[in-house]
Coordinates of C-alpha atoms and ligand atoms in Angstrom, one line a residue:
X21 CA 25.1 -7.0 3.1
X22 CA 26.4 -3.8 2.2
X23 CA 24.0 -1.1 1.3
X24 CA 22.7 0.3 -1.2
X25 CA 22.2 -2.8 -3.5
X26 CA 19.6 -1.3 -4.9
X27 CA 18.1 1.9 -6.2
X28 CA 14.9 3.3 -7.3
X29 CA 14.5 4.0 -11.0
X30 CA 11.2 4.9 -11.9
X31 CA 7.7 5.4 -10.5
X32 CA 4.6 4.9 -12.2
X33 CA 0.7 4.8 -11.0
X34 CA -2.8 3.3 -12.4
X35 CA -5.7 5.1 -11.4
X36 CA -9.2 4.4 -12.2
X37 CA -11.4 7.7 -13.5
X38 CA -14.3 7.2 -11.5
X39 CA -14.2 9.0 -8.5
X40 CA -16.6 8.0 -5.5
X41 CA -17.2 11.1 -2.5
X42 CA -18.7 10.8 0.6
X43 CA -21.8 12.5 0.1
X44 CA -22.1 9.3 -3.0
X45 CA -22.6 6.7 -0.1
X46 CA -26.0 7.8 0.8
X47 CA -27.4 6.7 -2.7
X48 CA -26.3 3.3 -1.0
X49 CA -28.8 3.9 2.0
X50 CA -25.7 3.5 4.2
X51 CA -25.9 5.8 7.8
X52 CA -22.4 7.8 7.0
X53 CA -22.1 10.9 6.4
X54 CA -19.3 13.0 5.3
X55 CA -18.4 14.6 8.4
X56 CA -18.4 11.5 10.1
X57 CA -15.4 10.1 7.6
X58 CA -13.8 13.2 7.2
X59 CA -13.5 13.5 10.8
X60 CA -12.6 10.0 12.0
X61 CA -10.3 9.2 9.3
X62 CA -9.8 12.2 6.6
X63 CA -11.0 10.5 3.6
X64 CA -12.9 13.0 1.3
X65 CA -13.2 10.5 -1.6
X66 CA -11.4 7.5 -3.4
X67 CA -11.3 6.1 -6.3
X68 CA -13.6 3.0 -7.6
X69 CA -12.6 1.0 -10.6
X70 CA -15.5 0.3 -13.4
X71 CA -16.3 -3.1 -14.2
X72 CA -13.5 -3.7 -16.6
X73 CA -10.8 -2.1 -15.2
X74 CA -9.0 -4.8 -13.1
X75 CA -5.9 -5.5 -10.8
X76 CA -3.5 -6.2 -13.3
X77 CA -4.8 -3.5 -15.9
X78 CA -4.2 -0.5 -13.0
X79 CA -1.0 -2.5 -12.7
X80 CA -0.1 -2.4 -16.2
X81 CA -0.9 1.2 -16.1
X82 CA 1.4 2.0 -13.3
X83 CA 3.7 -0.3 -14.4
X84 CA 4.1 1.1 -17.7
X85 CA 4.5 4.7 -16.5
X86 CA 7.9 3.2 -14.0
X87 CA 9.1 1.6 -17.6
X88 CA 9.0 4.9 -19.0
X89 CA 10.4 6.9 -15.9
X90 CA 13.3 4.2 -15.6
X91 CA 14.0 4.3 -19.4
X92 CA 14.0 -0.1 -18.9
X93 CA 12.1 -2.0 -21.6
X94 CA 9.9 -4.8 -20.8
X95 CA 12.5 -7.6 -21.9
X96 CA 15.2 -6.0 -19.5
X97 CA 12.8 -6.7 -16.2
X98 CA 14.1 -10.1 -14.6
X99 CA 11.3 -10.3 -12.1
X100 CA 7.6 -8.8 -11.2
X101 CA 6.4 -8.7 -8.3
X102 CA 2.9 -8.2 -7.6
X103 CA 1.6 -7.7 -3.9
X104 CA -2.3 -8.1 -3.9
X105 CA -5.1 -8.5 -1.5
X106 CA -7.3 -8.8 -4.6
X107 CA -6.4 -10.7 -7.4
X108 CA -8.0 -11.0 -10.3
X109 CA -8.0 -14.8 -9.7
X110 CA -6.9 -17.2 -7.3
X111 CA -5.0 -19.4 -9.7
X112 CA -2.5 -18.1 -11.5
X113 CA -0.9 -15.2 -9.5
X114 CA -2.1 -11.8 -11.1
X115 CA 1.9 -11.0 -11.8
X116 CA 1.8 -13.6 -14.4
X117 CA -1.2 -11.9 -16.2
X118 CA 0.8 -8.5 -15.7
X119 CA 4.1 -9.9 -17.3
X120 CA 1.7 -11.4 -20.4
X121 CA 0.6 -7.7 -20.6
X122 CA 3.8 -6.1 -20.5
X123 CA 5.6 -8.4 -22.9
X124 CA 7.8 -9.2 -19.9
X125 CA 9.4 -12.2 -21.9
X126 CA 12.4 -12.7 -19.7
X127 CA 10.6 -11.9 -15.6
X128 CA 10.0 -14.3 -13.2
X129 CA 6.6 -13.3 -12.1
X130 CA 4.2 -13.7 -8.8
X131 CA 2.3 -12.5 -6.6
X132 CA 3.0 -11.7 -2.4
X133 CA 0.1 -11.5 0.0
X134 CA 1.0 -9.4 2.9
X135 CA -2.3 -6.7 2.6
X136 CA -1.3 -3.0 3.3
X137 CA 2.5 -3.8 3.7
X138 CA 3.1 -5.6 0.6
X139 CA 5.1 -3.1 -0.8
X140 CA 7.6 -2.9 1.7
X141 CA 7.6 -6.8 2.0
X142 CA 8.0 -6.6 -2.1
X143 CA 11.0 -4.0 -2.2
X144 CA 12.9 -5.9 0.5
X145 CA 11.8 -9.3 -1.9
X146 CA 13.3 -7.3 -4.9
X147 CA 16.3 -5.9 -2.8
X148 CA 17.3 -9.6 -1.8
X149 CA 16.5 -11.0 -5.5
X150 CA 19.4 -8.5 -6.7
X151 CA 22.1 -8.7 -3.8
X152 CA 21.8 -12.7 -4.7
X153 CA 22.5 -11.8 -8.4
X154 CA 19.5 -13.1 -9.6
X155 CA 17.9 -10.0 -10.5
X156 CA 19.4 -7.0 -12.1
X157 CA 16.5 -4.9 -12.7
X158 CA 12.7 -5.7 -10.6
X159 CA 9.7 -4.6 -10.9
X160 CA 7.4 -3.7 -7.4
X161 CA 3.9 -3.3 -8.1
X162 CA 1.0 -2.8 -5.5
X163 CA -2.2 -3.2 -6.9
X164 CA -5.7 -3.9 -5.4
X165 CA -9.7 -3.2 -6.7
X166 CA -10.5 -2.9 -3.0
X167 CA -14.2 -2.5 -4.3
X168 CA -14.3 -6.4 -5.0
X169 CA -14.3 -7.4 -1.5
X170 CA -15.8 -4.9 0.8
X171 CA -18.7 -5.1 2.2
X172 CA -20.8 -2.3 0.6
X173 CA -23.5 -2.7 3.2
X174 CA -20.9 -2.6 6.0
X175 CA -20.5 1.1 6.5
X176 CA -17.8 0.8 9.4
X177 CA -15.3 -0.4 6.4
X178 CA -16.6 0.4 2.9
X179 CA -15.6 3.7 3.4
X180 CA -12.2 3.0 4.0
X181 CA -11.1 1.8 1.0
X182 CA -10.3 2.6 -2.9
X183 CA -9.1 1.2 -5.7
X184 CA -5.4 1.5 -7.7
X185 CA -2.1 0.7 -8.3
X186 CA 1.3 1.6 -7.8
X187 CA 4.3 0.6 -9.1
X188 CA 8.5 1.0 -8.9
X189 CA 11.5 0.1 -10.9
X190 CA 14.5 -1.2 -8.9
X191 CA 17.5 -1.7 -10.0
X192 CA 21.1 -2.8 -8.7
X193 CA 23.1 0.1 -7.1
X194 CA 26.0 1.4 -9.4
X195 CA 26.8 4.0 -7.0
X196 CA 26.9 4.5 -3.5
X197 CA 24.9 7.9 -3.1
X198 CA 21.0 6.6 -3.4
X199 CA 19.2 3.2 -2.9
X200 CA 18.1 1.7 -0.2
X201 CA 19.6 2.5 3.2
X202 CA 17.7 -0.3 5.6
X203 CA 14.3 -2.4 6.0
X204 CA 12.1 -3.6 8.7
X205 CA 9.6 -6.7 8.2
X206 CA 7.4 -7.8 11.1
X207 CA 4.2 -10.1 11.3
X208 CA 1.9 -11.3 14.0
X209 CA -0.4 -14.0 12.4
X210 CA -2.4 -14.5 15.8
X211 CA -4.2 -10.9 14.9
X212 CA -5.5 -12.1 11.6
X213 CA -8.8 -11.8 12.3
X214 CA -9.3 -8.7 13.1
X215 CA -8.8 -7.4 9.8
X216 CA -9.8 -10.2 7.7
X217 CA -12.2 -12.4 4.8
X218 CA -13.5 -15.4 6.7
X219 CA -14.6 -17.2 3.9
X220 CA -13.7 -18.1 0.1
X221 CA -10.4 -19.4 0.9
X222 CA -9.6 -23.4 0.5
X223 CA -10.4 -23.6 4.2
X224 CA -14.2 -22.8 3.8
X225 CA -14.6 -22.5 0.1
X226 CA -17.4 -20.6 -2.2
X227 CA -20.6 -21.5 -1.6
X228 CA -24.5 -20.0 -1.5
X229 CA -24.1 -20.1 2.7
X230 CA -20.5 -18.4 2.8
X231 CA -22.5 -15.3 0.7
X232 CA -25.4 -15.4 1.9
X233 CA -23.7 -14.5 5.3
X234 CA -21.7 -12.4 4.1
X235 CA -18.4 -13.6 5.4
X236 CA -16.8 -13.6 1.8
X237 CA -16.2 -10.0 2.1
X238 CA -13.7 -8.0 4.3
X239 CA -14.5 -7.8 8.2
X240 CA -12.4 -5.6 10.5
X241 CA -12.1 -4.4 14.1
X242 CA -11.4 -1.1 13.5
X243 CA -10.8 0.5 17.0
X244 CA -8.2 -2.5 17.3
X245 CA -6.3 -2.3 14.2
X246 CA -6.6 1.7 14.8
X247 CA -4.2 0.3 18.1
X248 CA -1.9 -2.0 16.7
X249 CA -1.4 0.5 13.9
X250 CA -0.2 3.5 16.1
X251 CA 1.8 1.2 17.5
X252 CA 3.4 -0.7 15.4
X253 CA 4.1 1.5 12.6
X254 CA 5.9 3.9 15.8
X255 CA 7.7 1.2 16.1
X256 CA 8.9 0.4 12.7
X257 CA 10.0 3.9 12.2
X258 CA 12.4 3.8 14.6
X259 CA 14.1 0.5 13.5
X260 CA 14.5 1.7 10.1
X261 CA 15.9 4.9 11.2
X262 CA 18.1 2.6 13.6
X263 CA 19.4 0.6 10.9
X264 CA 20.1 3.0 8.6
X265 CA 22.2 5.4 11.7
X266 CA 19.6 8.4 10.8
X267 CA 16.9 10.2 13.5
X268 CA 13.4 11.7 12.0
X269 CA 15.3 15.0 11.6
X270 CA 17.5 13.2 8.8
X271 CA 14.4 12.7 7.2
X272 CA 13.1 15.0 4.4
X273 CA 10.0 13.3 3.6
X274 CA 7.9 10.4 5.6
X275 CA 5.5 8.5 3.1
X276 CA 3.5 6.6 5.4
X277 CA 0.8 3.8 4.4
X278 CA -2.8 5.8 4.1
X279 CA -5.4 4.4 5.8
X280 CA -6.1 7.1 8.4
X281 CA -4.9 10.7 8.3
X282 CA -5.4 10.3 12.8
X283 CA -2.7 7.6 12.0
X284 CA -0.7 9.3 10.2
X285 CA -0.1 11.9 12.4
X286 CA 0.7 9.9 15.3
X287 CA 3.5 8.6 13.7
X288 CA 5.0 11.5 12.2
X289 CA 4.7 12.6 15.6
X290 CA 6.3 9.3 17.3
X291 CA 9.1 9.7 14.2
X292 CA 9.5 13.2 15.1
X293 CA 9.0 14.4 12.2
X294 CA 6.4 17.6 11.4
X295 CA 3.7 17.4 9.4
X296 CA 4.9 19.7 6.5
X297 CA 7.2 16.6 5.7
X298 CA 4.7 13.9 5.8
X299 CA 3.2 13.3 2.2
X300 CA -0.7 12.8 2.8
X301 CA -3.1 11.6 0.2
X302 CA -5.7 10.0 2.1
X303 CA -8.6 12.2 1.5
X304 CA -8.2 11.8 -2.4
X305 CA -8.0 8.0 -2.5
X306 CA -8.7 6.2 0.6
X307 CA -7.0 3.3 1.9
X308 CA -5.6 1.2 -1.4
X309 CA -3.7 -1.1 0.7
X310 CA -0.2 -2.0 -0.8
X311 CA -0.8 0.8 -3.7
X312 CA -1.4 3.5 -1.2
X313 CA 2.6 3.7 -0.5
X314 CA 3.8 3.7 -4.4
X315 CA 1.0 6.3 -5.5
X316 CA 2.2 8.3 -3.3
X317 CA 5.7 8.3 -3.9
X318 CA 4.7 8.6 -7.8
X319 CA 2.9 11.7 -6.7
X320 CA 5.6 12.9 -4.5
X321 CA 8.2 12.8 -7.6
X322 CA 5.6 14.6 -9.8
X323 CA 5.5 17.0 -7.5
X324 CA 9.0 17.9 -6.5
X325 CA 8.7 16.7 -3.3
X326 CA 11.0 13.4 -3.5
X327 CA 13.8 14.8 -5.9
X328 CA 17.5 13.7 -5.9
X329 CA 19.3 13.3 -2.6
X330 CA 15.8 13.2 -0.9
X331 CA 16.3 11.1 2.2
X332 CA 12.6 9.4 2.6
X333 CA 11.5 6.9 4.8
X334 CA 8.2 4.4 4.5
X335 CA 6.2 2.7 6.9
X336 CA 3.5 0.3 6.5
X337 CA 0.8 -1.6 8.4
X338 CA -2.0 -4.1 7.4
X339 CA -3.8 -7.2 7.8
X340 CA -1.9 -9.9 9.3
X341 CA -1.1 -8.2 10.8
X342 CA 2.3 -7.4 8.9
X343 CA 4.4 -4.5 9.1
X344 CA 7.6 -2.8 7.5
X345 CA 9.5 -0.1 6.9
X346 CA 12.3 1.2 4.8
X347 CA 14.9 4.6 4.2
X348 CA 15.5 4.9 0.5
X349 CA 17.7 7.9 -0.3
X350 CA 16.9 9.3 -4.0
Ligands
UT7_15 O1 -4.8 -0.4 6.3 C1 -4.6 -0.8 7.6 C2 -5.9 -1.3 8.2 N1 -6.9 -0.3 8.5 C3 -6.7 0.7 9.3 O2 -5.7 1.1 9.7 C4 -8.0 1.3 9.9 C5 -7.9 1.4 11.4 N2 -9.1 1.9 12.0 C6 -9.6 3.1 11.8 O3 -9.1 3.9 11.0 C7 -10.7 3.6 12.7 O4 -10.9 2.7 13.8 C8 -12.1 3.7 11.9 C9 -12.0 4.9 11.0 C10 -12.3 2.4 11.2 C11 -13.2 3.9 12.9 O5 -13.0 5.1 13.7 P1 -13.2 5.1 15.3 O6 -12.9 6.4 15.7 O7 -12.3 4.0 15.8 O8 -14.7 4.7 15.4 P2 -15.4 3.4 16.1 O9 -15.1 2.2 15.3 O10 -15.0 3.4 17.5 O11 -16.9 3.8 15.9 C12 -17.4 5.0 16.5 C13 -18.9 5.1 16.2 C14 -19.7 3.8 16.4 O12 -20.9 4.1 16.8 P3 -21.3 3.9 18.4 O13 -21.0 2.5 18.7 O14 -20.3 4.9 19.1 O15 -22.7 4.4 18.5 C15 -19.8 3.3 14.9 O16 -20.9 2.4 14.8 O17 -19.0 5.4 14.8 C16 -19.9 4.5 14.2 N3 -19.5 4.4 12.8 C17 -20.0 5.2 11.8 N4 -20.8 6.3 11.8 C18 -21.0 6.9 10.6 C19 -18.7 3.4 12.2 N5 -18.6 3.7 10.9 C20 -19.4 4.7 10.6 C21 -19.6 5.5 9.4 N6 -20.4 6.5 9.5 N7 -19.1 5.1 8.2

């Protein structure tokens, strides 16, 4: 395949109002405190959805705004896809609900399940949807209400996370000068759990022992995935690079995923790449799995930081564990 196929169009995100600070856990009775997060992880606060506001509603929201950026109506998108580690339901996908909203009359429509990294996984989806001819125009969404499946009494992981969504326009290439330059997609399904939801799945389905224990909600090793992290997303940084024939200093702007700002920075550092070109949002929403890349290139674009001819490159990490990255030239 010769690249660019395909090109970014628009950006758009969903956020919920309510924001939830660190000092706000210890109406919970949970042991934090706010030096503690700040200081392990950066996280200063995220945001929580209320009880209406759902996956596919901070998806339409986002999805909507990267309509409107893209100038694309909802009858011109030929396929949504919608990467979630929280769906509103398990059957139908959330994508389906999301094209019902959106008046999507003419989208294929589902959902990918590849936690933190399912933006990456859905670009490269999208990417190969339009090289096939299939797909002229696709819509990326990553979208979670991480607040539905943590364990609020757990306070090694209820901190970590927020809710919101993210979402992209992608269309086919007309010219050579911006689109997508390479991907990289990894897995290693013998890690699942240490970042995972034992229970509530067809394996061992709902029932009153499967919450009473607690094993519904989202368990995770963090000192382990902290390691596999650092590693891998070092790693995937230099195969995108690779791929596309670029080194860190061809880079103008790193968006890494945002779980951990101690992450982060060891793989700016790994991508050679100095902090003053690493977009960080962590301390304002937490980790929102597969949104946390598209917020933050909807930010970086409001912003001025990812303009045109901005060379950027993404990494993400997540349960799986899966991994990915990509150099998208604006
Ligand atoms: O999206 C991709 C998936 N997620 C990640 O990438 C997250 C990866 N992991 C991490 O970011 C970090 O491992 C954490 C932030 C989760 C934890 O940081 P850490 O420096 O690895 O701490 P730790 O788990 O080794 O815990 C250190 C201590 C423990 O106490 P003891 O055993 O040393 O007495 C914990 O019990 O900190 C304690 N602790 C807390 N203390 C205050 C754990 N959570 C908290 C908390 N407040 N919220």
């Amino acid at each position: 395949m010769i690249r660019p196929v395909a090109y970014v169009a628009g950006t758009g995100r969903g956020i919920p109002a309510k924001v939830m600070s660190n000092h706000d856990f210890a109406a919970l009775g949970l042991d934090t405190d706010h030096d503690w997060i700040v200081e392990r992880t950066g996280i200063v606060e995220r945001h929580i959805g209320a009880p209406g506001e759902t996956t596919m509603s901070m998806a339409a929201t986002a999805s909507r705004a990267a309509m409107k950026r893209a100038d694309v109506s909802a009858g011109e998108i030929d396929a949504i896809i919608l990467s979630t580690a929280t769906p509103d339901r398990l059957l139908p996908s959330t994508a389906v609900d999301l094209q019902a909203e959106l008046g999507a009359t003419r989208a294929a429509a589902f959902d990918i399940s590849a936690a933190c990294s399912g933006w990456v996984y859905g670009m490269t989806i999208a990417e190969g949807l339009i090289s096939s001819g299939v797909v002229e125009t696709a819509l990326v969404v990553g979208a979670e209400k991480m607040s539905a499946i943590v364990d609020w009494q757990d306070r090694a992981s209820c901190v970590l996370f927020g809710d919101g969504a993210g979402a992209t326009v992608l269309k086919r290439a007309a010219t050579a000068d911006r689109g997508i330059l390479s991907v990289y997609m990894r897995s290693d399904g013998s890690l699942a759990e240490l970042l995972w939801r034992p229970s509530g799945g067809a394996k061992v389905p709902y029932a009153q022992a499967v919450l009473d224990d607690r094993s519904t909600y989202v368990k995770m090793a963090g000192r382990e995935v902290f390691k596999h992290a650092v590693r891998s997303m070092a790693d995937a940084c230099d195969r995108a690079l690779d791929a596309a024939r670029l080194t860190g200093q061809d880079i103008d702007i790193l968006i890494p995923h945002q779980a951990n700002v101690r992450i982060i920075e060891a793989t700016a550092k790994h991508a050679n790449i100095p902090m003053d070109k690493v977009y960080v949002n962590v301390d304002r929403y937490g980790n929102t799995s597969s949104a946390s890349i598209p917020i933050a290139l909807d930010e970086a674009i409001e912003r001025g930081r990812v303009a045109s001819g901005t060379t950027a490159l993404f990494v993400a990490f997540g349960a799986g564990f899966t991994w990915g990255s990509m150099v998208v030239r604006f």
